[in-house]
Short mmCIF file of N, CA and C in Angstrom, two decimals:
data_model
loop_
_atom_site.label_atom_id
_atom_site.label_comp_id
_atom_site.label_asym_id
_atom_site.label_seq_id
_atom_site.Cartn_x
_atom_site.Cartn_y
_atom_site.Cartn_z
N UNK A 1 -2.34 -16.56 -30.23
CA UNK A 1 -2.82 -15.18 -30.30
C UNK A 1 -1.64 -14.22 -30.27
N UNK A 2 -1.76 -13.17 -31.01
CA UNK A 2 -0.71 -12.15 -30.97
C UNK A 2 -1.00 -11.21 -29.80
N UNK A 3 0.02 -10.47 -29.40
CA UNK A 3 -0.13 -9.51 -28.30
C UNK A 3 -1.17 -8.44 -28.64
N UNK A 4 -1.19 -8.01 -29.90
CA UNK A 4 -2.19 -7.02 -30.32
C UNK A 4 -3.61 -7.55 -30.14
N UNK A 5 -3.81 -8.83 -30.45
CA UNK A 5 -5.14 -9.43 -30.29
C UNK A 5 -5.53 -9.51 -28.82
N UNK A 6 -4.58 -9.85 -27.96
CA UNK A 6 -4.85 -9.92 -26.53
C UNK A 6 -5.20 -8.53 -25.99
N UNK A 7 -4.44 -7.54 -26.38
CA UNK A 7 -4.71 -6.16 -25.94
C UNK A 7 -6.09 -5.71 -26.42
N UNK A 8 -6.43 -6.02 -27.69
CA UNK A 8 -7.74 -5.67 -28.22
C UNK A 8 -8.84 -6.35 -27.40
N UNK A 9 -8.66 -7.64 -27.09
CA UNK A 9 -9.67 -8.40 -26.35
C UNK A 9 -9.87 -7.82 -24.94
N UNK A 10 -8.80 -7.47 -24.28
CA UNK A 10 -8.92 -6.89 -22.94
C UNK A 10 -9.62 -5.54 -23.02
N UNK A 11 -9.24 -4.74 -24.00
CA UNK A 11 -9.89 -3.43 -24.18
C UNK A 11 -11.38 -3.62 -24.42
N UNK A 12 -11.73 -4.55 -25.27
CA UNK A 12 -13.15 -4.80 -25.59
C UNK A 12 -13.90 -5.28 -24.34
N UNK A 13 -13.28 -6.16 -23.55
CA UNK A 13 -13.91 -6.64 -22.32
C UNK A 13 -14.16 -5.47 -21.37
N UNK A 14 -13.21 -4.57 -21.23
CA UNK A 14 -13.36 -3.40 -20.36
C UNK A 14 -14.52 -2.54 -20.86
N UNK A 15 -14.60 -2.33 -22.15
CA UNK A 15 -15.69 -1.53 -22.71
C UNK A 15 -17.05 -2.18 -22.43
N UNK A 16 -17.13 -3.48 -22.58
CA UNK A 16 -18.39 -4.18 -22.33
C UNK A 16 -18.78 -4.08 -20.86
N UNK A 17 -17.81 -4.25 -19.96
CA UNK A 17 -18.09 -4.14 -18.53
C UNK A 17 -18.56 -2.73 -18.16
N UNK A 18 -18.07 -1.73 -18.87
CA UNK A 18 -18.40 -0.34 -18.54
C UNK A 18 -19.64 0.17 -19.27
N UNK A 19 -20.26 -0.66 -20.11
CA UNK A 19 -21.43 -0.19 -20.86
C UNK A 19 -22.62 0.14 -19.95
N UNK A 20 -22.85 -0.67 -18.92
CA UNK A 20 -24.01 -0.48 -18.05
C UNK A 20 -23.82 0.64 -17.04
N UNK A 21 -22.61 0.75 -16.52
CA UNK A 21 -22.30 1.79 -15.53
C UNK A 21 -20.81 2.04 -15.54
N UNK A 22 -20.39 3.21 -15.04
CA UNK A 22 -18.95 3.51 -15.03
C UNK A 22 -18.17 2.40 -14.32
N UNK A 23 -16.97 2.16 -14.80
CA UNK A 23 -16.14 1.09 -14.29
C UNK A 23 -14.88 1.67 -13.66
N UNK A 24 -14.54 1.18 -12.48
CA UNK A 24 -13.27 1.54 -11.84
C UNK A 24 -12.43 0.27 -11.79
N UNK A 25 -11.26 0.34 -12.41
CA UNK A 25 -10.32 -0.77 -12.40
C UNK A 25 -9.13 -0.37 -11.54
N UNK A 26 -8.78 -1.22 -10.58
CA UNK A 26 -7.63 -0.95 -9.72
C UNK A 26 -6.59 -2.03 -9.96
N UNK A 27 -5.38 -1.59 -10.28
CA UNK A 27 -4.25 -2.50 -10.45
C UNK A 27 -3.22 -2.08 -9.41
N UNK A 28 -2.99 -2.94 -8.44
CA UNK A 28 -2.16 -2.60 -7.29
C UNK A 28 -0.73 -3.09 -7.49
N UNK A 29 0.21 -2.34 -6.94
CA UNK A 29 1.63 -2.73 -6.91
C UNK A 29 2.22 -2.99 -8.30
N UNK A 30 1.98 -2.07 -9.23
CA UNK A 30 2.48 -2.30 -10.59
C UNK A 30 3.99 -2.16 -10.69
N UNK A 31 4.64 -1.73 -9.62
CA UNK A 31 6.11 -1.69 -9.65
C UNK A 31 6.69 -3.11 -9.77
N UNK A 32 5.88 -4.13 -9.48
CA UNK A 32 6.32 -5.51 -9.62
C UNK A 32 5.83 -6.14 -10.93
N UNK A 33 5.11 -5.39 -11.73
CA UNK A 33 4.50 -5.95 -12.94
C UNK A 33 5.54 -6.24 -14.01
N UNK A 34 5.23 -7.24 -14.80
CA UNK A 34 6.05 -7.56 -15.97
C UNK A 34 5.82 -6.49 -17.02
N UNK A 35 6.75 -6.37 -17.94
CA UNK A 35 6.68 -5.35 -18.99
C UNK A 35 5.40 -5.45 -19.81
N UNK A 36 4.94 -6.66 -20.08
CA UNK A 36 3.74 -6.85 -20.90
C UNK A 36 2.51 -6.29 -20.20
N UNK A 37 2.40 -6.49 -18.90
CA UNK A 37 1.26 -5.93 -18.17
C UNK A 37 1.32 -4.41 -18.18
N UNK A 38 2.50 -3.84 -18.01
CA UNK A 38 2.64 -2.39 -18.07
C UNK A 38 2.24 -1.86 -19.45
N UNK A 39 2.62 -2.59 -20.50
CA UNK A 39 2.23 -2.19 -21.85
C UNK A 39 0.71 -2.25 -22.01
N UNK A 40 0.08 -3.28 -21.45
CA UNK A 40 -1.37 -3.40 -21.52
C UNK A 40 -2.05 -2.23 -20.80
N UNK A 41 -1.55 -1.89 -19.62
CA UNK A 41 -2.12 -0.77 -18.87
C UNK A 41 -1.96 0.51 -19.67
N UNK A 42 -0.79 0.74 -20.25
CA UNK A 42 -0.57 1.93 -21.07
C UNK A 42 -1.49 1.93 -22.29
N UNK A 43 -1.72 0.76 -22.87
CA UNK A 43 -2.63 0.64 -24.01
C UNK A 43 -4.05 1.05 -23.59
N UNK A 44 -4.52 0.52 -22.46
CA UNK A 44 -5.86 0.88 -21.98
C UNK A 44 -5.95 2.36 -21.65
N UNK A 45 -4.93 2.89 -20.99
CA UNK A 45 -4.94 4.30 -20.60
C UNK A 45 -4.92 5.21 -21.82
N UNK A 46 -4.28 4.79 -22.87
CA UNK A 46 -4.18 5.61 -24.07
C UNK A 46 -5.33 5.42 -25.05
N UNK A 47 -6.19 4.43 -24.77
CA UNK A 47 -7.31 4.15 -25.68
C UNK A 47 -8.43 5.15 -25.48
N UNK A 48 -9.11 5.44 -26.54
CA UNK A 48 -10.29 6.30 -26.48
C UNK A 48 -11.50 5.37 -26.30
N UNK A 49 -11.76 4.97 -25.05
CA UNK A 49 -12.81 4.01 -24.77
C UNK A 49 -14.18 4.66 -24.95
N UNK A 50 -15.14 3.87 -25.43
CA UNK A 50 -16.49 4.37 -25.65
C UNK A 50 -17.27 4.49 -24.35
N UNK A 51 -16.83 3.83 -23.29
CA UNK A 51 -17.54 3.82 -22.01
C UNK A 51 -16.67 4.46 -20.94
N UNK A 52 -17.30 4.98 -19.87
CA UNK A 52 -16.51 5.63 -18.81
C UNK A 52 -15.74 4.62 -17.95
N UNK A 53 -14.42 4.77 -17.95
CA UNK A 53 -13.54 3.86 -17.19
C UNK A 53 -12.50 4.70 -16.46
N UNK A 54 -12.35 4.40 -15.17
CA UNK A 54 -11.26 4.99 -14.38
C UNK A 54 -10.28 3.86 -14.10
N UNK A 55 -9.07 4.03 -14.55
CA UNK A 55 -8.02 3.04 -14.34
C UNK A 55 -7.08 3.61 -13.29
N UNK A 56 -7.05 2.98 -12.13
CA UNK A 56 -6.24 3.44 -11.01
C UNK A 56 -5.14 2.42 -10.74
N UNK A 57 -3.90 2.88 -10.81
CA UNK A 57 -2.76 2.00 -10.57
C UNK A 57 -1.96 2.54 -9.39
N UNK A 58 -1.55 1.63 -8.52
CA UNK A 58 -0.69 2.04 -7.42
C UNK A 58 0.69 1.43 -7.63
N UNK A 59 1.70 2.19 -7.20
CA UNK A 59 3.08 1.72 -7.36
C UNK A 59 3.97 2.44 -6.38
N UNK A 60 5.06 1.82 -6.07
CA UNK A 60 6.10 2.50 -5.30
C UNK A 60 6.92 3.35 -6.26
N UNK A 61 7.73 4.22 -5.70
CA UNK A 61 8.55 5.12 -6.52
C UNK A 61 9.53 4.39 -7.43
N UNK A 62 9.83 3.12 -7.13
CA UNK A 62 10.76 2.36 -7.96
C UNK A 62 10.27 2.27 -9.41
N UNK A 63 8.95 2.31 -9.61
CA UNK A 63 8.42 2.25 -10.98
C UNK A 63 8.95 3.41 -11.81
N UNK A 64 9.04 4.58 -11.20
CA UNK A 64 9.49 5.77 -11.93
C UNK A 64 10.98 5.72 -12.24
N UNK A 65 11.72 4.90 -11.52
CA UNK A 65 13.14 4.73 -11.83
C UNK A 65 13.31 3.99 -13.15
N UNK A 66 12.46 2.98 -13.38
CA UNK A 66 12.55 2.21 -14.62
C UNK A 66 11.66 2.76 -15.73
N UNK A 67 10.61 3.51 -15.36
CA UNK A 67 9.68 4.09 -16.33
C UNK A 67 9.41 5.55 -15.94
N UNK A 68 10.37 6.44 -16.16
CA UNK A 68 10.24 7.82 -15.68
C UNK A 68 9.06 8.59 -16.26
N UNK A 69 8.58 8.21 -17.43
CA UNK A 69 7.48 8.95 -18.03
C UNK A 69 6.12 8.31 -17.77
N UNK A 70 6.10 7.36 -16.83
CA UNK A 70 4.84 6.66 -16.53
C UNK A 70 3.76 7.67 -16.15
N UNK A 71 2.59 7.49 -16.68
CA UNK A 71 1.38 8.28 -16.40
C UNK A 71 1.51 9.75 -16.78
N UNK A 72 2.24 10.03 -17.83
CA UNK A 72 2.36 11.42 -18.28
C UNK A 72 1.61 11.67 -19.59
N UNK A 73 0.79 10.71 -20.01
CA UNK A 73 0.06 10.85 -21.26
C UNK A 73 -1.20 11.69 -21.09
N UNK A 74 -1.92 11.90 -22.20
CA UNK A 74 -3.17 12.66 -22.12
C UNK A 74 -4.19 11.92 -21.23
N UNK A 75 -4.97 12.67 -20.50
CA UNK A 75 -6.00 12.14 -19.58
C UNK A 75 -5.41 11.24 -18.50
N UNK A 76 -4.13 11.40 -18.20
CA UNK A 76 -3.48 10.63 -17.14
C UNK A 76 -2.96 11.60 -16.09
N UNK A 77 -2.98 11.16 -14.87
CA UNK A 77 -2.47 12.01 -13.79
C UNK A 77 -1.69 11.15 -12.81
N UNK A 78 -0.54 11.66 -12.41
CA UNK A 78 0.30 10.99 -11.42
C UNK A 78 0.15 11.73 -10.10
N UNK A 79 -0.14 11.00 -9.06
CA UNK A 79 -0.21 11.57 -7.71
C UNK A 79 0.86 10.89 -6.88
N UNK A 80 1.84 11.65 -6.45
CA UNK A 80 2.94 11.09 -5.67
C UNK A 80 2.68 11.39 -4.19
N UNK A 81 2.64 10.34 -3.40
CA UNK A 81 2.42 10.49 -1.97
C UNK A 81 3.76 10.43 -1.24
N UNK A 82 3.97 11.38 -0.37
CA UNK A 82 5.18 11.38 0.44
C UNK A 82 4.93 10.62 1.73
N UNK A 83 5.94 10.53 2.56
CA UNK A 83 5.78 9.84 3.84
C UNK A 83 4.82 10.61 4.75
N UNK A 84 4.23 9.88 5.68
CA UNK A 84 3.37 10.50 6.69
C UNK A 84 4.20 11.40 7.59
N UNK A 85 3.62 12.49 8.01
CA UNK A 85 4.26 13.32 9.03
C UNK A 85 4.06 12.68 10.40
N UNK A 86 4.79 13.16 11.40
CA UNK A 86 4.66 12.59 12.75
C UNK A 86 3.23 12.70 13.27
N UNK A 87 2.56 13.82 13.00
CA UNK A 87 1.17 13.99 13.44
C UNK A 87 0.27 12.96 12.78
N UNK A 88 0.46 12.75 11.47
CA UNK A 88 -0.36 11.78 10.74
C UNK A 88 -0.09 10.36 11.24
N UNK A 89 1.18 10.04 11.48
CA UNK A 89 1.53 8.71 11.99
C UNK A 89 0.93 8.52 13.38
N UNK A 90 0.94 9.57 14.21
CA UNK A 90 0.31 9.49 15.52
C UNK A 90 -1.18 9.26 15.41
N UNK A 91 -1.82 9.91 14.45
CA UNK A 91 -3.25 9.68 14.21
C UNK A 91 -3.50 8.24 13.76
N UNK A 92 -2.57 7.70 13.00
CA UNK A 92 -2.71 6.31 12.56
C UNK A 92 -2.62 5.36 13.75
N UNK A 93 -1.71 5.63 14.68
CA UNK A 93 -1.60 4.82 15.90
C UNK A 93 -2.93 4.87 16.65
N UNK A 94 -3.48 6.07 16.80
CA UNK A 94 -4.75 6.22 17.50
C UNK A 94 -5.87 5.50 16.75
N UNK A 95 -5.86 5.55 15.41
CA UNK A 95 -6.88 4.86 14.63
C UNK A 95 -6.78 3.34 14.82
N UNK A 96 -5.56 2.85 14.95
CA UNK A 96 -5.37 1.41 15.14
C UNK A 96 -5.74 0.96 16.54
N UNK A 97 -5.45 1.79 17.53
CA UNK A 97 -5.65 1.39 18.92
C UNK A 97 -6.80 2.10 19.63
N UNK A 98 -7.31 3.17 19.04
CA UNK A 98 -8.30 3.96 19.77
C UNK A 98 -7.58 4.75 20.85
N UNK A 99 -8.29 5.08 21.88
CA UNK A 99 -7.67 5.79 23.00
C UNK A 99 -6.72 4.83 23.70
N UNK A 100 -5.49 4.85 23.29
CA UNK A 100 -4.53 3.82 23.72
C UNK A 100 -3.94 4.05 25.10
N UNK A 101 -3.89 5.28 25.52
CA UNK A 101 -3.23 5.54 26.78
C UNK A 101 -1.72 5.46 26.67
N UNK A 102 -1.19 5.37 25.46
CA UNK A 102 0.26 5.34 25.29
C UNK A 102 0.82 6.72 25.59
N UNK A 103 1.94 6.73 26.23
CA UNK A 103 2.57 8.01 26.55
C UNK A 103 3.03 8.67 25.27
N UNK A 104 3.11 10.00 25.27
CA UNK A 104 3.64 10.69 24.10
C UNK A 104 5.06 10.22 23.72
N UNK A 105 5.85 9.82 24.71
CA UNK A 105 7.21 9.35 24.43
C UNK A 105 7.19 8.06 23.62
N UNK A 106 6.31 7.13 24.00
CA UNK A 106 6.23 5.86 23.28
C UNK A 106 5.64 6.08 21.89
N UNK A 107 4.59 6.89 21.82
CA UNK A 107 4.00 7.20 20.52
C UNK A 107 5.06 7.87 19.64
N UNK A 108 5.87 8.73 20.24
CA UNK A 108 6.95 9.40 19.51
C UNK A 108 7.99 8.42 19.00
N UNK A 109 8.31 7.38 19.80
CA UNK A 109 9.24 6.36 19.35
C UNK A 109 8.71 5.63 18.13
N UNK A 110 7.42 5.29 18.18
CA UNK A 110 6.80 4.57 17.07
C UNK A 110 6.82 5.44 15.82
N UNK A 111 6.39 6.69 15.95
CA UNK A 111 6.31 7.56 14.77
C UNK A 111 7.70 7.90 14.23
N UNK A 112 8.67 8.07 15.11
CA UNK A 112 10.03 8.38 14.64
C UNK A 112 10.65 7.18 13.92
N UNK A 113 10.46 5.99 14.49
CA UNK A 113 11.03 4.79 13.88
C UNK A 113 10.36 4.47 12.55
N UNK A 114 9.08 4.76 12.43
CA UNK A 114 8.33 4.42 11.22
C UNK A 114 8.74 5.26 10.02
N UNK A 115 9.33 6.41 10.26
CA UNK A 115 9.83 7.28 9.19
C UNK A 115 8.76 7.58 8.14
N UNK A 116 7.51 7.68 8.62
CA UNK A 116 6.42 8.05 7.72
C UNK A 116 5.86 6.93 6.88
N UNK A 117 6.30 5.70 7.11
CA UNK A 117 5.84 4.55 6.32
C UNK A 117 4.64 3.91 7.02
N UNK A 118 3.45 3.99 6.43
CA UNK A 118 2.26 3.45 7.10
C UNK A 118 2.38 1.97 7.47
N UNK A 119 2.96 1.15 6.61
CA UNK A 119 3.13 -0.27 6.93
C UNK A 119 3.97 -0.44 8.19
N UNK A 120 5.01 0.38 8.34
CA UNK A 120 5.89 0.30 9.51
C UNK A 120 5.10 0.68 10.77
N UNK A 121 4.28 1.72 10.71
CA UNK A 121 3.45 2.10 11.85
C UNK A 121 2.57 0.93 12.25
N UNK A 122 1.89 0.35 11.27
CA UNK A 122 0.98 -0.76 11.54
C UNK A 122 1.71 -1.96 12.14
N UNK A 123 2.87 -2.30 11.59
CA UNK A 123 3.61 -3.45 12.08
C UNK A 123 4.21 -3.20 13.47
N UNK A 124 4.64 -1.96 13.72
CA UNK A 124 5.15 -1.64 15.06
C UNK A 124 4.06 -1.77 16.11
N UNK A 125 2.88 -1.27 15.82
CA UNK A 125 1.77 -1.40 16.75
C UNK A 125 1.43 -2.87 16.97
N UNK A 126 1.40 -3.65 15.88
CA UNK A 126 1.13 -5.09 16.00
C UNK A 126 2.19 -5.78 16.86
N UNK A 127 3.45 -5.38 16.69
CA UNK A 127 4.53 -5.97 17.48
C UNK A 127 4.33 -5.66 18.97
N UNK A 128 3.96 -4.42 19.28
CA UNK A 128 3.73 -4.04 20.67
C UNK A 128 2.59 -4.86 21.29
N UNK A 129 1.56 -5.12 20.50
CA UNK A 129 0.45 -5.95 20.98
C UNK A 129 0.91 -7.39 21.15
N UNK A 130 1.58 -7.95 20.12
CA UNK A 130 2.05 -9.34 20.17
C UNK A 130 3.02 -9.58 21.31
N UNK A 131 3.87 -8.59 21.60
CA UNK A 131 4.85 -8.73 22.67
C UNK A 131 4.24 -8.51 24.04
N UNK A 132 2.99 -8.07 24.09
CA UNK A 132 2.35 -7.80 25.38
C UNK A 132 2.75 -6.46 25.97
N UNK A 133 3.45 -5.63 25.22
CA UNK A 133 3.84 -4.32 25.73
C UNK A 133 2.62 -3.42 25.91
N UNK A 134 1.61 -3.61 25.07
CA UNK A 134 0.33 -2.95 25.28
C UNK A 134 -0.74 -4.02 25.28
N UNK A 135 -1.72 -3.83 26.16
CA UNK A 135 -2.79 -4.82 26.34
C UNK A 135 -4.13 -4.12 26.35
N UNK A 136 -5.13 -4.86 25.93
CA UNK A 136 -6.48 -4.34 25.97
C UNK A 136 -7.05 -4.59 27.36
N UNK A 137 -7.32 -3.50 28.07
CA UNK A 137 -7.87 -3.58 29.42
C UNK A 137 -9.22 -2.86 29.42
N UNK A 138 -10.28 -3.63 29.67
CA UNK A 138 -11.63 -3.06 29.71
C UNK A 138 -11.95 -2.27 28.44
N UNK A 139 -11.57 -2.81 27.30
CA UNK A 139 -11.90 -2.19 26.02
C UNK A 139 -10.99 -1.07 25.58
N UNK A 140 -9.93 -0.79 26.33
CA UNK A 140 -8.99 0.27 25.94
C UNK A 140 -7.58 -0.30 25.97
N UNK A 141 -6.74 0.14 25.04
CA UNK A 141 -5.35 -0.30 24.98
C UNK A 141 -4.53 0.51 25.96
N UNK A 142 -3.78 -0.20 26.80
CA UNK A 142 -2.95 0.43 27.82
C UNK A 142 -1.55 -0.17 27.79
N UNK A 143 -0.59 0.65 28.18
CA UNK A 143 0.78 0.18 28.32
C UNK A 143 0.81 -0.82 29.46
N UNK A 144 1.39 -1.97 29.21
CA UNK A 144 1.46 -3.03 30.21
C UNK A 144 2.39 -2.61 31.34
N UNK A 145 2.04 -3.00 32.57
CA UNK A 145 2.86 -2.66 33.73
C UNK A 145 4.25 -3.27 33.63
N UNK A 146 4.35 -4.43 33.00
CA UNK A 146 5.64 -5.11 32.89
C UNK A 146 6.30 -4.88 31.52
N UNK A 147 5.89 -3.82 30.84
CA UNK A 147 6.42 -3.56 29.50
C UNK A 147 7.91 -3.23 29.53
N UNK A 148 8.35 -2.57 30.58
CA UNK A 148 9.76 -2.18 30.64
C UNK A 148 10.11 -1.21 29.54
N UNK A 149 11.36 -1.27 29.09
CA UNK A 149 11.82 -0.41 28.01
C UNK A 149 11.37 -0.99 26.68
N UNK A 150 10.67 -0.19 25.91
CA UNK A 150 10.19 -0.65 24.61
C UNK A 150 11.27 -0.39 23.58
N UNK A 151 11.67 -1.45 22.89
CA UNK A 151 12.68 -1.33 21.85
C UNK A 151 12.00 -1.38 20.49
N UNK A 152 12.40 -0.48 19.66
CA UNK A 152 11.82 -0.36 18.33
C UNK A 152 12.88 -0.71 17.30
N UNK A 153 12.62 -1.73 16.45
CA UNK A 153 13.60 -2.06 15.41
C UNK A 153 13.86 -0.84 14.51
N UNK A 154 15.08 -0.70 14.02
CA UNK A 154 15.46 0.51 13.28
C UNK A 154 14.90 0.61 11.86
N UNK A 155 14.53 -0.52 11.25
CA UNK A 155 14.02 -0.48 9.87
C UNK A 155 12.83 -1.41 9.75
N UNK A 156 12.04 -1.22 8.70
CA UNK A 156 10.91 -2.11 8.44
C UNK A 156 11.41 -3.54 8.20
N UNK A 157 12.56 -3.69 7.55
CA UNK A 157 13.11 -5.02 7.31
C UNK A 157 13.47 -5.71 8.62
N UNK A 158 14.09 -4.98 9.54
CA UNK A 158 14.44 -5.55 10.84
C UNK A 158 13.18 -5.92 11.62
N UNK A 159 12.17 -5.08 11.55
CA UNK A 159 10.91 -5.35 12.25
C UNK A 159 10.25 -6.61 11.70
N UNK A 160 10.12 -6.70 10.38
CA UNK A 160 9.48 -7.87 9.79
C UNK A 160 10.29 -9.14 10.06
N UNK A 161 11.62 -9.04 10.02
CA UNK A 161 12.47 -10.20 10.30
C UNK A 161 12.27 -10.66 11.75
N UNK A 162 12.21 -9.69 12.68
CA UNK A 162 12.00 -10.02 14.09
C UNK A 162 10.64 -10.67 14.30
N UNK A 163 9.62 -10.17 13.63
CA UNK A 163 8.27 -10.75 13.78
C UNK A 163 8.23 -12.15 13.17
N UNK A 164 8.90 -12.35 12.03
CA UNK A 164 8.92 -13.67 11.42
C UNK A 164 9.69 -14.66 12.29
N UNK A 165 10.77 -14.21 12.92
CA UNK A 165 11.55 -15.09 13.79
C UNK A 165 10.74 -15.60 14.97
N UNK A 166 9.75 -14.85 15.38
CA UNK A 166 8.92 -15.24 16.55
C UNK A 166 7.83 -16.24 16.21
N UNK A 167 7.58 -16.45 14.92
CA UNK A 167 6.54 -17.39 14.54
C UNK A 167 6.96 -18.82 14.85
N UNK A 168 5.99 -19.63 15.24
CA UNK A 168 6.31 -21.04 15.49
C UNK A 168 6.45 -21.75 14.15
N UNK A 169 7.10 -22.89 14.19
CA UNK A 169 7.30 -23.65 12.96
C UNK A 169 5.97 -24.06 12.39
#
C-alpha cells in the first residue's frame, strides 16, 4: 500500500466512525511521534471531513522546536499551557491528599521544587507518602511525627531516579 492509500483509509475510517455521532479523537504525546504519524494527523486536520470530528493532540513544547508551524492551519487552534502557579500547585497537593494538615512551609517546599510541573507535584506527594513522611491517620493525611527534615529532590529527573532506586529488584 502507498502512504496516500493508508491516509485515505484512515480518513475514511474516521468519517465512518463519526457518521452516527460526533467523534473525538485524542492523540497523546505527539512530541514523540514519528514523522509519518504527524503527517497523518496533519492530513486529517486539513481534510474537509463530511462528519463532525474533533482531533485533540497533546504535546510538549519540544514539538514546536521541530515543527514550529504545527496547528496553525485553518480550523486548527494551538493552546499553550504554562507551568502551574504556586497557588495552583498547592491546590493540586490538596486535591491529591485532601485536608492534609501539611504545614504551609512543607507545602511551599513541594510547590517551589515542582516549578509548576504537575507530574513533579504528583511524584513529590507520592514520595512523601512512600517515605512515611506523611501518613493517613483516621482518614486524613498528616505529617508524621518522625518525619524530621523533609528533603525535596531538585529536579523531576532526580526525584524519579531516587524513587526508582528504592524499588526492590
